[in-house]
Each structure stands twice: as structure tokens, then as C-alpha cells.
PDB file of C-alpha atoms and ligand atoms in Angstrom:
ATOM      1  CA  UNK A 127       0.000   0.000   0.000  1.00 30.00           C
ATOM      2  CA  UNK A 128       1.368   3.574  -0.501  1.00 27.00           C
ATOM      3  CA  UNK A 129      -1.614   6.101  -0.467  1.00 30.00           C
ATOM      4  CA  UNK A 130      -4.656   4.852   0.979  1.00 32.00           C
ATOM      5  CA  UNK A 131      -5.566   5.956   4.390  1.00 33.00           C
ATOM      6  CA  UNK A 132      -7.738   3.389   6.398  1.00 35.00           C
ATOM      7  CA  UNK A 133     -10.811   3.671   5.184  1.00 38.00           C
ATOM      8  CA  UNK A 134     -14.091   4.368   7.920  1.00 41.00           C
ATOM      9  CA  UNK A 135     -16.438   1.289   7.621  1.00 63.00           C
ATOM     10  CA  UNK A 136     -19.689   0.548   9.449  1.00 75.00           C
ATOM     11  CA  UNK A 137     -18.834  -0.104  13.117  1.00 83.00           C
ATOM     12  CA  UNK A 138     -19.853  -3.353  12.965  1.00 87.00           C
ATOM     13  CA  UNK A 139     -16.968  -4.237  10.301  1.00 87.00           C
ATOM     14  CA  UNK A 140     -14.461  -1.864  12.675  1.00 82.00           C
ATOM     15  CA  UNK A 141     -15.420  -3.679  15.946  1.00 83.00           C
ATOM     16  CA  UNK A 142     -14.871  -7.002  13.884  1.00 85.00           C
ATOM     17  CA  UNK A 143     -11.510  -5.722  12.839  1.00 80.00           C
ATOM     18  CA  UNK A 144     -10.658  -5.079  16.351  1.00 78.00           C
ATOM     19  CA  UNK A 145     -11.344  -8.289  17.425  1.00 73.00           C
ATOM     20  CA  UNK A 146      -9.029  -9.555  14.643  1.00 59.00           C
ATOM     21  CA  UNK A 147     -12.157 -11.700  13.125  1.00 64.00           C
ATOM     22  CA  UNK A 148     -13.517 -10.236   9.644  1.00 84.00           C
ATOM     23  CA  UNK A 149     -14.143 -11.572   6.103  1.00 92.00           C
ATOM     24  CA  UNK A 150     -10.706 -10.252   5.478  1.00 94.00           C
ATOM     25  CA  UNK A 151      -8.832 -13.796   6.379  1.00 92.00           C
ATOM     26  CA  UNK A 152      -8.911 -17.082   5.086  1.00 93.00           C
ATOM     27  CA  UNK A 153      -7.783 -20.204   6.919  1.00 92.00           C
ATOM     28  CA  UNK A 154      -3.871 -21.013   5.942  1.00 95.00           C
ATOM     29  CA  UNK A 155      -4.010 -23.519   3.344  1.00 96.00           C
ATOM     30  CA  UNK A 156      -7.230 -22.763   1.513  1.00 96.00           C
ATOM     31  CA  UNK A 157      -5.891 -19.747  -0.331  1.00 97.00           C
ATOM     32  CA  UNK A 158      -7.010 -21.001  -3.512  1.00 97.00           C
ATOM     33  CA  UNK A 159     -10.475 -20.480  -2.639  1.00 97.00           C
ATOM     34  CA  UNK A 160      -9.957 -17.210  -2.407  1.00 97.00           C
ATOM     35  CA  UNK A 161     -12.329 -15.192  -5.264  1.00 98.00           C
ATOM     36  CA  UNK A 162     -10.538 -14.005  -8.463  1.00 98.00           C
ATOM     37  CA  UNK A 163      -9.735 -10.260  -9.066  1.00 98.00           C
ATOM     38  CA  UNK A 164     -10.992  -9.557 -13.012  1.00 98.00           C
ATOM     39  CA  UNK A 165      -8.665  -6.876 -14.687  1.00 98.00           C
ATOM     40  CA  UNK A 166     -11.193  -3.594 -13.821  1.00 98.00           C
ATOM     41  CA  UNK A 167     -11.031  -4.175  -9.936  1.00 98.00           C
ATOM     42  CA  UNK A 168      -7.468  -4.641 -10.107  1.00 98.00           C
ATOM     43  CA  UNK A 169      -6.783  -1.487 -11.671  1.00 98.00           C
ATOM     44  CA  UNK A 170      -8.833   0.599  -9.460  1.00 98.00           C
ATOM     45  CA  UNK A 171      -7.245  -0.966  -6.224  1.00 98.00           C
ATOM     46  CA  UNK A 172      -3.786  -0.523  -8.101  1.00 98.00           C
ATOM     47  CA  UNK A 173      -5.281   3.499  -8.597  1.00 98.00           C
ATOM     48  CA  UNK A 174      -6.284   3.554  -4.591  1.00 98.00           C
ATOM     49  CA  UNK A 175      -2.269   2.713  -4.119  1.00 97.00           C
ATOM     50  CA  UNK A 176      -1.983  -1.315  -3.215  1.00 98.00           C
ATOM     51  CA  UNK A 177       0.854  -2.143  -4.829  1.00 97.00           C
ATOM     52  CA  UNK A 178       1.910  -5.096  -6.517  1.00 97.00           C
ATOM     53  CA  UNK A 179       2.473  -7.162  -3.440  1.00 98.00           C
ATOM     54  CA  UNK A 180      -0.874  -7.265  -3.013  1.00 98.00           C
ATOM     55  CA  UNK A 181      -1.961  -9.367  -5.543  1.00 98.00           C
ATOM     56  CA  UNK A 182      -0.991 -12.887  -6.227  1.00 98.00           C
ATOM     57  CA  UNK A 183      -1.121 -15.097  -9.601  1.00 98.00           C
ATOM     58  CA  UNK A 184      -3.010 -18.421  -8.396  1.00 98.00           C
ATOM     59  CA  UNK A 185      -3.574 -21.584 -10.660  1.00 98.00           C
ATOM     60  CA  UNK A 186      -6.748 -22.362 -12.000  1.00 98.00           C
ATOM     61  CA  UNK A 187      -7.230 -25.411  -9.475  1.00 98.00           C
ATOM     62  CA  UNK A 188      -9.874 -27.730  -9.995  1.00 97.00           C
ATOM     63  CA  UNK A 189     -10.961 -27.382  -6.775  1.00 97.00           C
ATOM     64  CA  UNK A 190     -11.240 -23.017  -7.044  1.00 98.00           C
ATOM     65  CA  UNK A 191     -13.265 -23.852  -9.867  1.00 98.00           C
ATOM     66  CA  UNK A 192     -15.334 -26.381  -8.328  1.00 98.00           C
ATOM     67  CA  UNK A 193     -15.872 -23.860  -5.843  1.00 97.00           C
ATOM     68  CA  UNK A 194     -17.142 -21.088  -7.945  1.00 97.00           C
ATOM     69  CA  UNK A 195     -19.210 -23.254  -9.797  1.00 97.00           C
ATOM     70  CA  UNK A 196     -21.273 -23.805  -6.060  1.00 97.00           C
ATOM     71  CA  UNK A 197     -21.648 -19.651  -5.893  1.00 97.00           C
ATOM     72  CA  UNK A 198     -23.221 -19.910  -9.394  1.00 97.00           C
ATOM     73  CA  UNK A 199     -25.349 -22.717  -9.773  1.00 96.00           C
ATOM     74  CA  UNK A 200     -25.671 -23.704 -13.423  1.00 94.00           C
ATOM     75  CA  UNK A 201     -23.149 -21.761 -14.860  1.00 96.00           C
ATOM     76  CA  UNK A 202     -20.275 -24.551 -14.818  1.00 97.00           C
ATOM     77  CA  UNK A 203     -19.529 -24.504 -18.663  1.00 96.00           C
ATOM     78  CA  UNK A 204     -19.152 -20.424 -18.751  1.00 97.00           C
ATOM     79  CA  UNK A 205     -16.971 -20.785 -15.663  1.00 98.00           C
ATOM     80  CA  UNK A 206     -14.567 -23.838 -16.817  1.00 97.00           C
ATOM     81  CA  UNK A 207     -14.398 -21.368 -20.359  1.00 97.00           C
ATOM     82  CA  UNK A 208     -13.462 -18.387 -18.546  1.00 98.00           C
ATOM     83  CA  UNK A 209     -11.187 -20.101 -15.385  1.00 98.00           C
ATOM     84  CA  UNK A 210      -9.758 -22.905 -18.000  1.00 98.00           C
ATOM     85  CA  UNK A 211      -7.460 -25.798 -15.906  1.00 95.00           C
ATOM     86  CA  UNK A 212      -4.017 -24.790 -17.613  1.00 92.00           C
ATOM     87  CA  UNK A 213      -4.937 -21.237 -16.755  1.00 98.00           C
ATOM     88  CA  UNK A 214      -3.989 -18.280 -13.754  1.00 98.00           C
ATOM     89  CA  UNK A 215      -5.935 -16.133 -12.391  1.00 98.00           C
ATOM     90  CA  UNK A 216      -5.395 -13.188 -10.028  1.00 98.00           C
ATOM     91  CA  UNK A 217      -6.379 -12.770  -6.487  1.00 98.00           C
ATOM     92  CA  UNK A 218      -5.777 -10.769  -3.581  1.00 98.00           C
ATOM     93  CA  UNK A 219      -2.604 -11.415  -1.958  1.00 98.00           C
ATOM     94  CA  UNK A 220      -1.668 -12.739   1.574  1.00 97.00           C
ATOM     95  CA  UNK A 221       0.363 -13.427   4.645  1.00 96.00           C
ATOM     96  CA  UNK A 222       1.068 -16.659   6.344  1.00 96.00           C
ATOM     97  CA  UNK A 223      -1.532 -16.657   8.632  1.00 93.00           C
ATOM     98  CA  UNK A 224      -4.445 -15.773   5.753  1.00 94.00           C
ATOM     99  CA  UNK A 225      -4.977 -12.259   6.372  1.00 93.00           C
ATOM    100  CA  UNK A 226      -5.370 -10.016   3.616  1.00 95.00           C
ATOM    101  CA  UNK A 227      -2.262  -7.491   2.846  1.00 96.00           C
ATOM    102  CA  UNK A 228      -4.442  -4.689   2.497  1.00 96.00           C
ATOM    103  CA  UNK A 229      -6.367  -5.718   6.084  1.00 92.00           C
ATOM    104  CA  UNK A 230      -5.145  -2.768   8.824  1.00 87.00           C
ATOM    105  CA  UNK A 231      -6.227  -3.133  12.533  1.00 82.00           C
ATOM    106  CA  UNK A 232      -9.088  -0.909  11.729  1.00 80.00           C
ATOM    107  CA  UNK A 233     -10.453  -2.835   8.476  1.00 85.00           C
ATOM    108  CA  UNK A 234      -9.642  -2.716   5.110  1.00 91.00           C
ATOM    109  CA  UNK A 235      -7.145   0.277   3.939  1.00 93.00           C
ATOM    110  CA  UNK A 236      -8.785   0.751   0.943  1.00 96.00           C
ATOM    111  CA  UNK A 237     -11.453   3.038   0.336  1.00 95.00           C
ATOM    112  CA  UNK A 238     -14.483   1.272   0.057  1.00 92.00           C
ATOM    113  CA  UNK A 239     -15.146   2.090  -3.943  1.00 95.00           C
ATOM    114  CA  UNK A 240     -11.903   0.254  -4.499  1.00 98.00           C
ATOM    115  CA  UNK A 241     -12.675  -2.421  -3.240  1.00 97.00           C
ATOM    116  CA  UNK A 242     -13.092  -5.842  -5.158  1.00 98.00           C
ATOM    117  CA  UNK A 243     -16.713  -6.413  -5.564  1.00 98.00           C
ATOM    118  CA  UNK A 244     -17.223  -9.382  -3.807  1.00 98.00           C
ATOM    119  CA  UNK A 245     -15.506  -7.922  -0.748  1.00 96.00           C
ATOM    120  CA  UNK A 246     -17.950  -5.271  -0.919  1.00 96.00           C
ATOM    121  CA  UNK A 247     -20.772  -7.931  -1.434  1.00 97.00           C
ATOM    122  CA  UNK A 248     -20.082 -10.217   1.626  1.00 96.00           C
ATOM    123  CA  UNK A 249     -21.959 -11.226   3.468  1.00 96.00           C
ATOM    124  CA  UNK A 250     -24.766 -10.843   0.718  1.00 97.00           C
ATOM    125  CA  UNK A 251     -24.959 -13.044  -1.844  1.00 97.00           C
ATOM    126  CA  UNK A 252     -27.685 -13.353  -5.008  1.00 97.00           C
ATOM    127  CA  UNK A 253     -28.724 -16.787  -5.462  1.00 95.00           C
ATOM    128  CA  UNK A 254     -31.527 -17.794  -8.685  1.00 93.00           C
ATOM    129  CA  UNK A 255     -32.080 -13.662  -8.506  1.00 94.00           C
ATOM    130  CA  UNK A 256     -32.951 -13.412  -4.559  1.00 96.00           C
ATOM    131  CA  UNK A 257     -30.612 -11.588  -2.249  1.00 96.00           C
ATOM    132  CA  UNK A 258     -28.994 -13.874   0.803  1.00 96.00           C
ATOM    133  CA  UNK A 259     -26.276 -14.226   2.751  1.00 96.00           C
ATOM    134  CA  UNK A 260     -24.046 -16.564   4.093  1.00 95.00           C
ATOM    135  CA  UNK A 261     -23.556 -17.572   7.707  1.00 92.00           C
ATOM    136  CA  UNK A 262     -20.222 -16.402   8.851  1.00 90.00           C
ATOM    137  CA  UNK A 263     -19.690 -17.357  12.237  1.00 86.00           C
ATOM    138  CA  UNK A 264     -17.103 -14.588  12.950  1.00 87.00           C
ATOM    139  CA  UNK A 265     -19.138 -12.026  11.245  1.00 92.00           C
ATOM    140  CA  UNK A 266     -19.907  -9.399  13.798  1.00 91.00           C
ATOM    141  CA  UNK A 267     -22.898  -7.643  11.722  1.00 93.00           C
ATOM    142  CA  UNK A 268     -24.810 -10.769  11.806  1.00 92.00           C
ATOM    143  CA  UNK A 269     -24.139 -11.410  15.221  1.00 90.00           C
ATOM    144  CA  UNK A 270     -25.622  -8.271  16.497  1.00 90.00           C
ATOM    145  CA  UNK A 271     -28.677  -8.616  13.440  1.00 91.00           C
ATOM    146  CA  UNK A 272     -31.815 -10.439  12.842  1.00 85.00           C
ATOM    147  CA  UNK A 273     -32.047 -11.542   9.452  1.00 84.00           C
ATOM    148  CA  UNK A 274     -31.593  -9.795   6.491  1.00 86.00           C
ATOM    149  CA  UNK A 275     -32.818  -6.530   6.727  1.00 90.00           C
ATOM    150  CA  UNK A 276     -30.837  -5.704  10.019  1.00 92.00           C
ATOM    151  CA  UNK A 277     -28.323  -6.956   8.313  1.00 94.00           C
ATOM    152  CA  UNK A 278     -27.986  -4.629   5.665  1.00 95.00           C
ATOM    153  CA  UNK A 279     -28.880  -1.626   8.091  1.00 93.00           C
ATOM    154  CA  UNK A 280     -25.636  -2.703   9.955  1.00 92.00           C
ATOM    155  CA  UNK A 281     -23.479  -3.015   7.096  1.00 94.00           C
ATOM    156  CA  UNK A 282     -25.147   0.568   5.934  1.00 93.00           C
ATOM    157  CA  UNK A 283     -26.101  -1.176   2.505  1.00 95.00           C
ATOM    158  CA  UNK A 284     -29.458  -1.575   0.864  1.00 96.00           C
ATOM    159  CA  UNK A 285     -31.445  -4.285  -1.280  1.00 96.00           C
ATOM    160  CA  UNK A 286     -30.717  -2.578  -4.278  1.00 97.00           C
ATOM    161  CA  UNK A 287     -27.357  -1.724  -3.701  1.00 97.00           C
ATOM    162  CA  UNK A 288     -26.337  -5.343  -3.307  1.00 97.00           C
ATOM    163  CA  UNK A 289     -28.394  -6.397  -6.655  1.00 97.00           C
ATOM    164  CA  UNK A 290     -26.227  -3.403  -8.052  1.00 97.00           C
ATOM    165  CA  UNK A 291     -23.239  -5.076  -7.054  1.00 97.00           C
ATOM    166  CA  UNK A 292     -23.827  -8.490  -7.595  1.00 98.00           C
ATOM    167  CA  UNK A 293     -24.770  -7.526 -11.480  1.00 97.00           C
ATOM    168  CA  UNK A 294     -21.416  -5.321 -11.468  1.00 97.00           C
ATOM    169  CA  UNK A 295     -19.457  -8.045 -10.394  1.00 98.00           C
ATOM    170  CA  UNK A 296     -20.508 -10.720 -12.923  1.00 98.00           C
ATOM    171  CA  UNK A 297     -19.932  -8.422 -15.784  1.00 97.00           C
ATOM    172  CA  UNK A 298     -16.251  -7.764 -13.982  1.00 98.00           C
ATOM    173  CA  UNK A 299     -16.040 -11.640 -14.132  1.00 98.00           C
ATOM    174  CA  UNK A 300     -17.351 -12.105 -17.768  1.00 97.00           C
ATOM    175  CA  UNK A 301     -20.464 -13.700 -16.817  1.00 96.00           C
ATOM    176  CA  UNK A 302     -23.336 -12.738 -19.176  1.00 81.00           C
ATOM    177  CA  UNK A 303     -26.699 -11.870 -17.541  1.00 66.00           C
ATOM    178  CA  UNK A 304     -28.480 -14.827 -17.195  1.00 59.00           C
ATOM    179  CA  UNK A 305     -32.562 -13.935 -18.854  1.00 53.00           C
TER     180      UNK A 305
HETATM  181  S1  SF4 B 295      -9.284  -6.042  -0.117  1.00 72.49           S
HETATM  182 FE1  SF4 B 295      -9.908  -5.096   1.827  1.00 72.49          FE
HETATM  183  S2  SF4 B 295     -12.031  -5.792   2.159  1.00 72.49           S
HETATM  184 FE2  SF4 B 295     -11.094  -7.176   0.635  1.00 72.49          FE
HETATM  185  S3  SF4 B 295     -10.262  -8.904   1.812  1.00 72.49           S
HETATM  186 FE3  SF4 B 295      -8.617  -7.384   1.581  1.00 72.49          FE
HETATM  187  S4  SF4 B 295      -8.718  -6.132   3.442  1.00 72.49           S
HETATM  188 FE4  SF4 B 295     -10.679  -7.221   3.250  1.00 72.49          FE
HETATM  189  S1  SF4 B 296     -18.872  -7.892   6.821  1.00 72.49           S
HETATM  190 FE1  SF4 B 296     -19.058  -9.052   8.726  1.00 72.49          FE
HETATM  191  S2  SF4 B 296     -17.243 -10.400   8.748  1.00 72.49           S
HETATM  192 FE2  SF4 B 296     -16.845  -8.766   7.262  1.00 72.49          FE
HETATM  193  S3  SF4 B 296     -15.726  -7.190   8.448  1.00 72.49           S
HETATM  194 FE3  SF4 B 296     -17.922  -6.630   8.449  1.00 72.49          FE
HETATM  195  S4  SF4 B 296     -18.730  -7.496  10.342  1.00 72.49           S
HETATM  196 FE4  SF4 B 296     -16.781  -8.534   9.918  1.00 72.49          FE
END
């Protein structure tokens, strides 16, 4: 990172941060499952300042694909064109004990518009065109909600803001709108 000051996030995500849980880590080992960054998000992290370092060039696994194919249900052969086996893909970048490079003790360092999509997304999901979300155990928004719509209060995001997202991110992907 060079320029990005830490960014203020919903106090949920900054008491999370503090208690060293958040989305922001995966468990050592299981970095492959870690989404892809498409081209466009890189770029306008790399424009917020993260540096190189923060990104890494992962294999196409089988099992990352496998894995995407569960978040989008029917969309295997589009997926296995666009993540082929002998093929890389980039993704975020991180340290030996899973955390992000761009995670600060107050939450992400990048603004939030820079962030990739599916950061912004989580917890919220779209699945066959209904909003849900998944059930993080260490996510401190949906401890302190209940359901949905106190979830998105906490997070300070809105039904039609994650729609927005979720649409933005599959056309960041290369996933065609589905009719
Ligand atoms: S880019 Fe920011 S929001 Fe996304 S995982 Fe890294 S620290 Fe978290
Ligand atoms: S979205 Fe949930 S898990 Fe992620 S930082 Fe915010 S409170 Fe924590």
C-alpha cells in the first residue's frame, strides 16, 4: 500500500476488525479459494495505491473452480471457459496466517469504492435472482442482526445496492446476464 488511508467502515466491520475476526482472512491452506480479481477491480485498487504485493497469480485449481461453480449454480460450462485448468488467475494477496495485505487493525485500507466487488458484497450473496447471505460465524454484523434486513442496516447497505453489485461483479467476471 502507498496512499490509501484506512478507510471508515460501518462499526460493525471496525469492531470485527478489532477483534481480529472479519471476512478479510482465510484459513492457511485454503488460499485457492480465495475469489478471483478480473482486470477492472485490479486497476482501481492498483489506482487507490496497493501495490503489486498485493496481488498474487493463483492456478486455475480444480478445486477453485469447483468452488465457484457452487456460488453460481448452473453456470459450470461459462466458468470452466473463462477459469480454463491450464490457466492463472489473479487474487488478492496474503500473509502466512491468511490475512489479507491490504487488512489494517481498523479494516480494510482501501477506500471502500476500491474495493473488489465481492468484498464489498459479503456477506450478501444473489442466489436464482434473490438476495442472501451466508452464515459467517465470525461475522460481527450478523451477530448483532436479525435476518436480512438488520443486516444490511448494519453493514449501511441496501437491497438494491447489493443487486447493483452483484450484477457489477458478474460483468467484472465475464459472466453474461443470465434472462
Ligand atoms: S481487499 Fe480489503 S475488504 Fe477485501 S479482503 Fe482485503 S482487506 Fe478485506
Ligand atoms: S462484513 Fe461481517 S465479517 Fe466482514 S468485516 Fe464486516 S462485520 Fe466482519
Amino acid at each position: 500500500m502507498q496512499s490509501a488511508a484506512p478507510a471508515p467502515d460501518t462499526d460493525a466491520c471496525s469492531r470485527c476488525a478489532e477483534a481480529s475476526g472479519t471476512c478479510c482472512s482465510l484459513v492457511p491452506g485454503q488460499e485457492e479459494f480465495c475469489f478471483p480479481l478480473s482486470g477492472c477491480e485490479r486497476a482501481d485498487m492498483q489506482a487507490a495505491g496497493a501495490g503489486p504485493e498485493m496481488f498474487f497469480c493463483q492456478a486455475n485449481t480444480p478445486a477453485f473452480v469447483d468452488n465457484l461453480c457452487r456460488l453460481f449454480p448452473g453456470e459450470t460450462e461459462k466458468l470452466r471457459q473463462l477459469f480454463p485448468a491450464e490457466g492463472v488467475h489473479d487474487r488478492l494477496a496474503v500473509s502466512p496466517d491468511g490475512a489479507c495485505q491490504l487488512l489494517g487493525s481498523q479494516g480494510c485500507r482501501l477506500p471502500r469504492e476500491a474495493r473488489p466487488y465481492y468484498c464489498r458484497l459479503f456477506p450478501f450473496w444473489i442466489r436464482a435472482g434473490r438476495q442472501m447471505y451466508f452464515e459467517f460465524k465470525d461475522c460481527q454484523a450478523l451477530r448483532e442482526s436479525r435476518g436480512g434486513a438488520g443486516l444490511l442496516k448494519r453493514l449501511g447497505m441496501t437491497e438494491t445496492g447489493v443487486f447493483d453489485l452483484y450484477h457489477r461483479l458478474r460483468e467484472a467476471w465475464g459472466l453474461t446476464e443470465r434472462k
